[in-house]
Protein backbone atom coordinates (compact mmCIF):
# COMPACT_ATOMS: atom_id res chain seq x y z
CA UNK A 1 0.00 0.00 0.00
CA UNK A 2 1.03 3.56 -0.73
CA UNK A 3 -0.12 6.49 1.35
CA UNK A 4 -0.32 9.94 -0.24
CA UNK A 5 -0.75 13.27 1.55
CA UNK A 6 -1.27 16.51 -0.37
CA UNK A 7 -0.50 19.99 0.91
CA UNK A 8 -0.13 23.52 -0.40
CA UNK A 9 -3.66 24.39 -1.38
CA UNK A 10 -5.25 27.70 -0.51
CA UNK A 11 -6.88 30.87 -1.74
CA UNK A 12 -5.16 32.87 -4.46
CA UNK A 13 -6.16 35.68 -6.79
CA UNK A 14 -6.46 35.12 -10.51
CA UNK A 15 -3.07 35.34 -12.14
CA UNK A 16 -1.32 34.11 -9.02
CA UNK A 17 0.68 30.97 -8.34
CA UNK A 18 0.61 28.03 -5.95
CA UNK A 19 2.72 24.93 -5.48
CA UNK A 20 1.11 21.71 -4.37
CA UNK A 21 3.08 18.91 -2.78
CA UNK A 22 2.25 15.24 -2.35
CA UNK A 23 4.27 13.15 0.08
CA UNK A 24 4.29 9.42 -0.59
CA UNK A 25 5.03 6.71 1.95
CA UNK A 26 4.69 2.95 2.19
CA UNK A 27 5.49 0.73 -0.81
CA UNK A 28 6.73 3.57 -2.98
CA UNK A 29 8.99 1.19 -4.91
CA UNK A 30 5.83 -0.07 -6.63
CA UNK A 31 5.09 3.36 -8.08
CA UNK A 32 5.75 3.85 -11.78
CA UNK A 33 3.58 6.89 -12.42
CA UNK A 34 2.26 9.70 -10.27
CA UNK A 35 -0.39 12.15 -11.29
CA UNK A 36 -2.53 15.11 -10.32
CA UNK A 37 -6.28 15.24 -10.75
CA UNK A 38 -8.89 17.78 -9.73
CA UNK A 39 -12.60 17.86 -9.09
CA UNK A 40 -14.68 21.01 -9.13
CA UNK A 41 -18.12 21.19 -7.50
CA UNK A 42 -20.72 19.43 -9.62
CA UNK A 43 -18.13 18.13 -12.06
CA UNK A 44 -16.36 14.85 -12.61
CA UNK A 45 -12.77 14.35 -11.55
CA UNK A 46 -10.40 15.27 -14.37
CA UNK A 47 -6.81 14.45 -15.19
CA UNK A 48 -4.34 17.33 -14.88
CA UNK A 49 -0.82 15.99 -15.21
CA UNK A 50 1.26 12.86 -14.80
CA UNK A 51 4.93 11.98 -14.54
CA UNK A 52 6.89 8.79 -14.95
CA UNK A 53 8.69 8.37 -11.66
CA UNK A 54 11.78 6.81 -13.19
CA UNK A 55 12.48 8.63 -16.44
CA UNK A 56 10.58 11.82 -15.69
CA UNK A 57 8.36 11.89 -18.79
CA UNK A 58 5.51 14.32 -18.27
CA UNK A 59 1.96 14.53 -19.58
CA UNK A 60 -0.55 17.38 -19.29
CA UNK A 61 -4.17 18.12 -19.94
CA UNK A 62 -4.66 20.80 -22.59
CA UNK A 63 -6.40 23.01 -20.04
CA UNK A 64 -3.23 23.44 -17.96
CA UNK A 65 -0.46 22.99 -20.52
CA UNK A 66 1.95 25.89 -20.33
CA UNK A 67 0.67 27.01 -16.92
CA UNK A 68 1.21 23.98 -14.67
CA UNK A 69 4.42 22.01 -14.19
CA UNK A 70 4.60 18.56 -12.61
CA UNK A 71 7.83 17.38 -11.03
CA UNK A 72 9.08 14.85 -8.52
CA UNK A 73 11.87 14.45 -6.00
CA UNK A 74 12.46 10.71 -5.71
CA UNK A 75 14.85 11.13 -2.79
CA UNK A 76 12.05 12.77 -0.81
CA UNK A 77 9.26 10.63 -2.31
CA UNK A 78 7.45 13.85 -3.08
CA UNK A 79 5.43 14.97 -6.08
CA UNK A 80 4.89 18.62 -6.93
CA UNK A 81 2.53 20.67 -9.04
CA UNK A 82 3.65 24.20 -9.73
CA UNK A 83 0.64 26.22 -10.86
CA UNK A 84 1.00 29.62 -12.48
CA UNK A 85 -1.37 32.12 -14.06
CA UNK A 86 -4.24 30.60 -12.13
CA UNK A 87 -7.78 31.18 -13.31
CA UNK A 88 -11.09 31.01 -11.44
CA UNK A 89 -11.92 27.86 -13.40
CA UNK A 90 -8.93 26.17 -11.76
CA UNK A 91 -10.86 26.19 -8.49
CA UNK A 92 -11.23 22.58 -7.36
CA UNK A 93 -10.06 19.95 -4.92
CA UNK A 94 -6.73 18.67 -6.18
CA UNK A 95 -5.75 15.05 -5.66
CA UNK A 96 -2.49 13.23 -6.21
CA UNK A 97 -2.45 9.60 -7.24
CA UNK A 98 0.05 6.84 -7.89
CA UNK A 99 0.04 3.65 -9.87
CA UNK A 100 1.79 1.25 -12.19
CA UNK A 101 0.30 2.66 -15.36
CA UNK A 102 -0.26 6.22 -16.55
CA UNK A 103 -3.89 5.34 -17.08
CA UNK A 104 -4.50 3.35 -13.92
CA UNK A 105 -3.98 4.73 -10.43
CA UNK A 106 -4.62 2.68 -7.32
CA UNK A 107 -3.62 5.02 -4.50
CA UNK A 108 -5.13 8.43 -3.88
CA UNK A 109 -4.56 11.27 -1.46
CA UNK A 110 -7.29 13.00 0.52
CA UNK A 111 -7.18 16.14 -1.63
CA UNK A 112 -6.32 19.78 -1.07
CA UNK A 113 -8.59 22.71 -1.90
CA UNK A 114 -7.46 25.35 -4.38
CA UNK A 115 -9.65 28.43 -4.72
CA UNK A 116 -8.91 31.12 -7.29
CA UNK A 117 -10.75 34.39 -6.85
CA UNK A 118 -11.47 36.72 -9.74
Coordinates of N, CA, C and O in Angstrom, one line a residue:
X1 N 0.8 -1.2 0.0 CA 0.0 0.0 0.0 C 0.9 1.2 0.0 O 2.0 1.3 0.6
X2 N 0.4 2.3 -0.7 CA 1.0 3.6 -0.7 C 0.1 4.6 -0.1 O -1.1 4.6 -0.4
X3 N 0.6 5.4 0.7 CA -0.1 6.5 1.3 C 0.3 7.8 0.7 O 1.6 8.0 0.6
X4 N -0.6 8.7 0.4 CA -0.3 9.9 -0.2 C -1.0 11.1 0.5 O -2.2 11.0 0.9
X5 N -0.2 12.1 0.8 CA -0.7 13.3 1.6 C -0.4 14.5 0.8 O 0.8 14.9 0.6
X6 N -1.5 15.3 0.4 CA -1.3 16.5 -0.4 C -1.2 17.7 0.6 O -1.8 17.6 1.7
X7 N -0.5 18.7 0.2 CA -0.5 20.0 0.9 C -0.2 21.1 -0.1 O 0.1 20.9 -1.2
X8 N -0.5 22.3 0.4 CA -0.1 23.5 -0.4 C -1.3 24.2 -1.0 O -1.1 25.3 -1.7
X9 N -2.5 23.7 -0.8 CA -3.7 24.4 -1.4 C -4.0 25.7 -0.6 O -3.4 26.0 0.4
X10 N -4.9 26.5 -1.2 CA -5.3 27.7 -0.5 C -6.0 28.6 -1.4 O -6.5 28.2 -2.5
X11 N -6.2 29.9 -1.0 CA -6.9 30.9 -1.7 C -5.9 31.8 -2.4 O -4.9 32.3 -1.8
X12 N -6.1 32.0 -3.7 CA -5.2 32.9 -4.5 C -6.0 33.7 -5.5 O -7.0 33.2 -5.9
X13 N -5.5 34.9 -5.8 CA -6.2 35.7 -6.8 C -5.8 35.2 -8.2 O -4.8 34.6 -8.4
X14 N -6.7 35.5 -9.1 CA -6.5 35.1 -10.5 C -5.1 35.7 -11.0 O -4.8 36.9 -10.6
X15 N -4.4 34.9 -11.7 CA -3.1 35.3 -12.1 C -2.0 34.9 -11.2 O -0.8 35.1 -11.5
X16 N -2.3 34.5 -10.0 CA -1.3 34.1 -9.0 C -0.8 32.7 -9.2 O -1.1 32.0 -10.2
X17 N 0.0 32.3 -8.3 CA 0.7 31.0 -8.3 C 0.5 30.2 -7.0 O 0.4 30.8 -6.0
X18 N 0.6 28.9 -7.1 CA 0.6 28.0 -6.0 C 1.5 26.8 -6.3 O 1.5 26.4 -7.5
X19 N 2.0 26.2 -5.3 CA 2.7 24.9 -5.5 C 2.1 23.9 -4.6 O 2.1 24.1 -3.3
X20 N 1.6 22.8 -5.1 CA 1.1 21.7 -4.4 C 2.2 20.7 -4.2 O 3.0 20.5 -5.1
X21 N 2.1 20.0 -3.1 CA 3.1 18.9 -2.8 C 2.3 17.7 -2.4 O 1.2 17.7 -1.9
X22 N 2.9 16.5 -2.7 CA 2.3 15.2 -2.4 C 3.4 14.3 -1.8 O 4.2 13.9 -2.6
X23 N 3.3 14.0 -0.5 CA 4.3 13.2 0.1 C 3.8 11.7 0.0 O 2.7 11.4 0.5
X24 N 4.6 10.8 -0.5 CA 4.3 9.4 -0.6 C 5.1 8.6 0.4 O 6.2 8.9 0.7
X25 N 4.4 7.6 1.0 CA 5.0 6.7 1.9 C 4.5 5.3 1.7 O 3.5 5.1 1.0
X26 N 5.1 4.3 2.4 CA 4.7 3.0 2.2 C 5.5 2.3 1.1 O 6.7 2.5 0.9
X27 N 4.8 1.5 0.3 CA 5.5 0.7 -0.8 C 5.7 1.6 -2.0 O 5.2 1.3 -3.1
X28 N 6.5 2.6 -1.9 CA 6.7 3.6 -3.0 C 7.5 3.0 -4.1 O 7.5 3.5 -5.2
X29 N 8.2 1.8 -3.8 CA 9.0 1.2 -4.9 C 8.1 0.6 -6.0 O 8.5 0.3 -7.1
X30 N 6.8 0.4 -5.7 CA 5.8 -0.1 -6.6 C 5.3 1.0 -7.6 O 4.6 0.7 -8.5
X31 N 5.6 2.3 -7.3 CA 5.1 3.4 -8.1 C 5.9 3.5 -9.4 O 7.1 3.6 -9.4
X32 N 5.1 3.6 -10.5 CA 5.7 3.8 -11.8 C 5.3 5.2 -12.3 O 6.1 5.9 -12.9
X33 N 4.1 5.6 -12.0 CA 3.6 6.9 -12.4 C 2.9 7.6 -11.2 O 2.3 6.9 -10.4
X34 N 3.0 8.9 -11.2 CA 2.3 9.7 -10.3 C 1.6 10.8 -11.1 O 2.1 11.3 -12.1
X35 N 0.4 11.2 -10.6 CA -0.4 12.2 -11.3 C -1.2 13.1 -10.4 O -1.3 12.8 -9.2
X36 N -1.6 14.1 -11.0 CA -2.5 15.1 -10.3 C -3.9 15.1 -11.0 O -3.9 15.1 -12.3
X37 N -4.9 15.1 -10.3 CA -6.3 15.2 -10.8 C -7.0 16.4 -10.0 O -6.5 16.8 -8.9
X38 N -8.1 16.8 -10.5 CA -8.9 17.8 -9.7 C -10.4 17.5 -10.0 O -10.8 17.0 -11.0
X39 N -11.1 18.0 -9.0 CA -12.6 17.9 -9.1 C -13.2 19.1 -8.6 O -13.1 19.5 -7.4
X40 N -13.9 19.8 -9.5 CA -14.7 21.0 -9.1 C -16.1 20.6 -8.7 O -16.6 19.6 -9.1
X41 N -16.8 21.5 -7.9 CA -18.1 21.2 -7.5 C -19.0 20.9 -8.7 O -19.1 21.7 -9.7
X42 N -19.8 19.8 -8.6 CA -20.7 19.4 -9.6 C -20.1 18.9 -10.9 O -20.8 18.6 -11.9
X43 N -18.8 18.7 -10.9 CA -18.1 18.1 -12.1 C -17.4 16.8 -11.7 O -17.1 16.5 -10.6
X44 N -17.1 16.1 -12.8 CA -16.4 14.9 -12.6 C -14.9 15.2 -12.4 O -14.4 16.2 -12.8
X45 N -14.2 14.2 -11.8 CA -12.8 14.4 -11.6 C -12.1 14.3 -12.9 O -12.4 13.5 -13.8
X46 N -11.1 15.2 -13.1 CA -10.4 15.3 -14.4 C -8.9 15.2 -14.2 O -8.3 15.6 -13.2
X47 N -8.3 14.6 -15.2 CA -6.8 14.4 -15.2 C -6.2 15.8 -15.4 O -6.6 16.6 -16.3
X48 N -5.1 16.1 -14.7 CA -4.3 17.3 -14.9 C -3.0 17.1 -15.5 O -2.6 17.6 -16.5
X49 N -2.2 16.2 -14.8 CA -0.8 16.0 -15.2 C -0.3 14.7 -14.6 O -0.8 14.2 -13.6
X50 N 0.7 14.1 -15.3 CA 1.3 12.9 -14.8 C 2.8 12.9 -15.1 O 3.2 13.6 -16.0
X51 N 3.5 12.1 -14.3 CA 4.9 12.0 -14.5 C 5.4 10.5 -14.3 O 4.9 9.9 -13.4
X52 N 6.3 10.1 -15.2 CA 6.9 8.8 -15.0 C 8.0 9.0 -13.9 O 8.9 9.8 -14.0
X53 N 7.8 8.2 -12.8 CA 8.7 8.4 -11.7 C 10.2 8.1 -12.0 O 11.0 8.7 -11.4
X54 N 10.4 7.2 -12.9 CA 11.8 6.8 -13.2 C 12.5 7.7 -14.2 O 13.5 8.3 -13.9
X55 N 11.8 7.9 -15.4 CA 12.5 8.6 -16.4 C 12.1 10.1 -16.5 O 12.7 10.9 -17.2
X56 N 11.0 10.4 -15.8 CA 10.6 11.8 -15.7 C 9.7 12.3 -16.8 O 9.5 13.5 -16.9
X57 N 9.2 11.5 -17.7 CA 8.4 11.9 -18.8 C 7.1 12.5 -18.2 O 6.6 12.0 -17.2
X58 N 6.7 13.6 -18.8 CA 5.5 14.3 -18.3 C 4.4 14.4 -19.3 O 4.6 14.4 -20.5
X59 N 3.2 14.5 -18.8 CA 2.0 14.5 -19.6 C 1.0 15.5 -18.9 O 0.9 15.6 -17.7
X60 N 0.3 16.3 -19.8 CA -0.6 17.4 -19.3 C -1.9 17.4 -20.0 O -2.0 17.1 -21.2
X61 N -2.9 17.8 -19.3 CA -4.2 18.1 -19.9 C -4.0 19.4 -20.7 O -3.3 20.3 -20.3
X62 N -4.7 19.6 -21.8 CA -4.7 20.8 -22.6 C -5.0 22.0 -21.8 O -4.5 23.1 -22.0
X63 N -5.9 21.9 -20.8 CA -6.4 23.0 -20.0 C -5.3 23.6 -19.2 O -5.5 24.8 -18.7
X64 N -4.3 22.9 -18.9 CA -3.2 23.4 -18.0 C -1.9 23.5 -18.6 O -0.9 24.0 -18.0
X65 N -1.8 23.0 -19.8 CA -0.5 23.0 -20.5 C 0.1 24.4 -20.7 O -0.6 25.3 -21.1
X66 N 1.3 24.6 -20.3 CA 2.0 25.9 -20.3 C 1.8 26.7 -19.1 O 2.5 27.7 -18.9
X67 N 0.9 26.3 -18.2 CA 0.7 27.0 -16.9 C 1.1 26.2 -15.7 O 1.6 26.7 -14.7
X68 N 0.9 24.9 -15.8 CA 1.2 24.0 -14.7 C 2.4 23.1 -15.0 O 2.6 22.8 -16.2
X69 N 3.2 22.8 -14.0 CA 4.4 22.0 -14.2 C 4.4 20.9 -13.1 O 4.4 21.2 -11.9
X70 N 4.5 19.7 -13.5 CA 4.6 18.6 -12.6 C 6.1 18.2 -12.5 O 6.8 18.2 -13.5
X71 N 6.5 17.8 -11.3 CA 7.8 17.4 -11.0 C 7.8 16.4 -9.8 O 6.9 16.3 -9.1
X72 N 9.0 15.8 -9.7 CA 9.1 14.9 -8.5 C 10.5 14.9 -8.0 O 11.5 15.2 -8.7
X73 N 10.6 14.6 -6.7 CA 11.9 14.4 -6.0 C 11.9 13.0 -5.4 O 11.2 12.8 -4.4
X74 N 12.5 12.1 -6.1 CA 12.5 10.7 -5.7 C 13.1 10.5 -4.4 O 12.8 9.6 -3.6
X75 N 14.2 11.3 -4.1 CA 14.9 11.1 -2.8 C 13.9 11.5 -1.6 O 14.1 10.9 -0.5
X76 N 13.0 12.4 -1.9 CA 12.1 12.8 -0.8 C 10.7 12.1 -1.0 O 9.8 12.3 -0.2
X77 N 10.6 11.3 -2.0 CA 9.3 10.6 -2.3 C 8.1 11.7 -2.4 O 7.1 11.5 -1.8
X78 N 8.4 12.7 -3.0 CA 7.4 13.8 -3.1 C 7.2 14.3 -4.5 O 8.1 14.4 -5.3
X79 N 5.9 14.5 -4.8 CA 5.4 15.0 -6.1 C 5.0 16.4 -5.9 O 4.5 16.8 -4.9
X80 N 5.2 17.2 -7.0 CA 4.9 18.6 -6.9 C 4.0 19.0 -8.1 O 4.1 18.4 -9.2
X81 N 3.2 20.1 -7.9 CA 2.5 20.7 -9.0 C 2.7 22.2 -8.9 O 2.1 22.8 -8.0
X82 N 3.5 22.8 -9.7 CA 3.6 24.2 -9.7 C 2.6 24.8 -10.6 O 2.5 24.5 -11.8
X83 N 1.7 25.6 -10.1 CA 0.6 26.2 -10.9 C 0.9 27.7 -11.0 O 1.1 28.4 -10.0
X84 N 0.8 28.2 -12.2 CA 1.0 29.6 -12.5 C -0.2 30.2 -13.3 O -0.9 29.4 -13.9
X85 N -0.3 31.5 -13.3 CA -1.4 32.1 -14.1 C -2.7 31.5 -13.8 O -3.5 31.1 -14.7
X86 N -3.0 31.3 -12.5 CA -4.2 30.6 -12.1 C -5.5 31.4 -12.5 O -5.5 32.6 -12.5
X87 N -6.5 30.6 -12.9 CA -7.8 31.2 -13.3 C -8.9 30.7 -12.4 O -8.8 29.6 -11.8
X88 N -10.0 31.5 -12.3 CA -11.1 31.0 -11.4 C -11.6 29.6 -11.8 O -12.0 28.8 -10.9
X89 N -11.5 29.2 -13.0 CA -11.9 27.9 -13.4 C -11.0 26.8 -12.9 O -11.3 25.6 -13.1
X90 N -9.8 27.1 -12.4 CA -8.9 26.2 -11.8 C -9.4 25.8 -10.3 O -8.8 24.9 -9.7
X91 N -10.4 26.5 -9.8 CA -10.9 26.2 -8.5 C -11.4 24.8 -8.4 O -12.2 24.4 -9.2
X92 N -10.9 24.0 -7.5 CA -11.2 22.6 -7.4 C -10.5 22.0 -6.2 O -9.6 22.6 -5.6
X93 N -10.9 20.8 -5.8 CA -10.1 19.9 -4.9 C -9.1 19.2 -5.8 O -9.4 18.5 -6.8
X94 N -7.8 19.3 -5.4 CA -6.7 18.7 -6.2 C -6.3 17.4 -5.5 O -6.0 17.5 -4.2
X95 N -6.2 16.3 -6.2 CA -5.8 15.0 -5.7 C -4.5 14.6 -6.3 O -4.3 14.7 -7.6
X96 N -3.6 13.9 -5.6 CA -2.5 13.2 -6.2 C -2.8 11.7 -6.2 O -3.6 11.3 -5.3
X97 N -2.2 11.0 -7.1 CA -2.4 9.6 -7.2 C -1.2 8.9 -7.7 O -0.3 9.5 -8.3
X98 N -1.1 7.6 -7.4 CA 0.0 6.8 -7.9 C -0.4 5.5 -8.4 O -1.5 5.0 -8.1
X99 N 0.4 4.9 -9.3 CA 0.0 3.7 -9.9 C 1.1 3.1 -10.8 O 2.2 3.7 -10.9
X100 N 0.8 1.9 -11.3 CA 1.8 1.2 -12.2 C 1.7 1.8 -13.6 O 2.7 1.8 -14.3
X101 N 0.5 2.2 -14.0 CA 0.3 2.7 -15.4 C -0.1 4.1 -15.4 O -0.7 4.6 -14.4
X102 N 0.2 4.8 -16.4 CA -0.3 6.2 -16.6 C -1.8 6.4 -16.6 O -2.3 7.4 -16.3
X103 N -2.4 5.3 -17.0 CA -3.9 5.3 -17.1 C -4.6 4.6 -16.0 O -5.8 4.4 -16.1
X104 N -3.9 4.1 -15.0 CA -4.5 3.4 -13.9 C -3.8 3.7 -12.6 O -2.6 3.3 -12.4
X105 N -4.5 4.3 -11.7 CA -4.0 4.7 -10.4 C -4.7 4.0 -9.3 O -5.9 3.9 -9.3
X106 N -4.0 3.5 -8.4 CA -4.6 2.7 -7.3 C -4.5 3.3 -5.9 O -5.0 2.7 -5.0
X107 N -3.7 4.4 -5.8 CA -3.6 5.0 -4.5 C -3.9 6.5 -4.7 O -3.4 7.1 -5.7
X108 N -4.7 7.0 -3.8 CA -5.1 8.4 -3.9 C -4.9 9.2 -2.5 O -5.1 8.6 -1.5
X109 N -4.6 10.4 -2.6 CA -4.6 11.3 -1.5 C -5.9 11.8 -1.1 O -6.9 11.5 -1.8
X110 N -6.0 12.5 0.0 CA -7.3 13.0 0.5 C -7.7 14.3 -0.2 O -8.9 14.7 0.0
X111 N -6.8 14.9 -0.9 CA -7.2 16.1 -1.6 C -6.8 17.4 -0.9 O -6.8 17.4 0.4
X112 N -6.6 18.5 -1.6 CA -6.3 19.8 -1.1 C -7.1 20.8 -1.9 O -7.1 20.7 -3.1
X113 N -7.7 21.7 -1.2 CA -8.6 22.7 -1.9 C -7.8 23.9 -2.5 O -6.9 24.4 -1.8
X114 N -8.0 24.2 -3.7 CA -7.5 25.3 -4.4 C -8.6 26.2 -4.8 O -9.5 25.8 -5.5
X115 N -8.6 27.5 -4.4 CA -9.7 28.4 -4.7 C -9.0 29.6 -5.3 O -8.1 30.3 -4.8
X116 N -9.5 30.0 -6.6 CA -8.9 31.1 -7.3 C -10.0 32.2 -7.4 O -11.1 31.9 -8.0
X117 N -9.8 33.3 -6.8 CA -10.8 34.4 -6.8 C -10.5 35.3 -8.0 O -9.4 35.5 -8.5
X118 N -11.6 35.8 -8.6 CA -11.5 36.7 -9.7 C -11.3 38.2 -9.3 O -11.4 38.5 -8.2

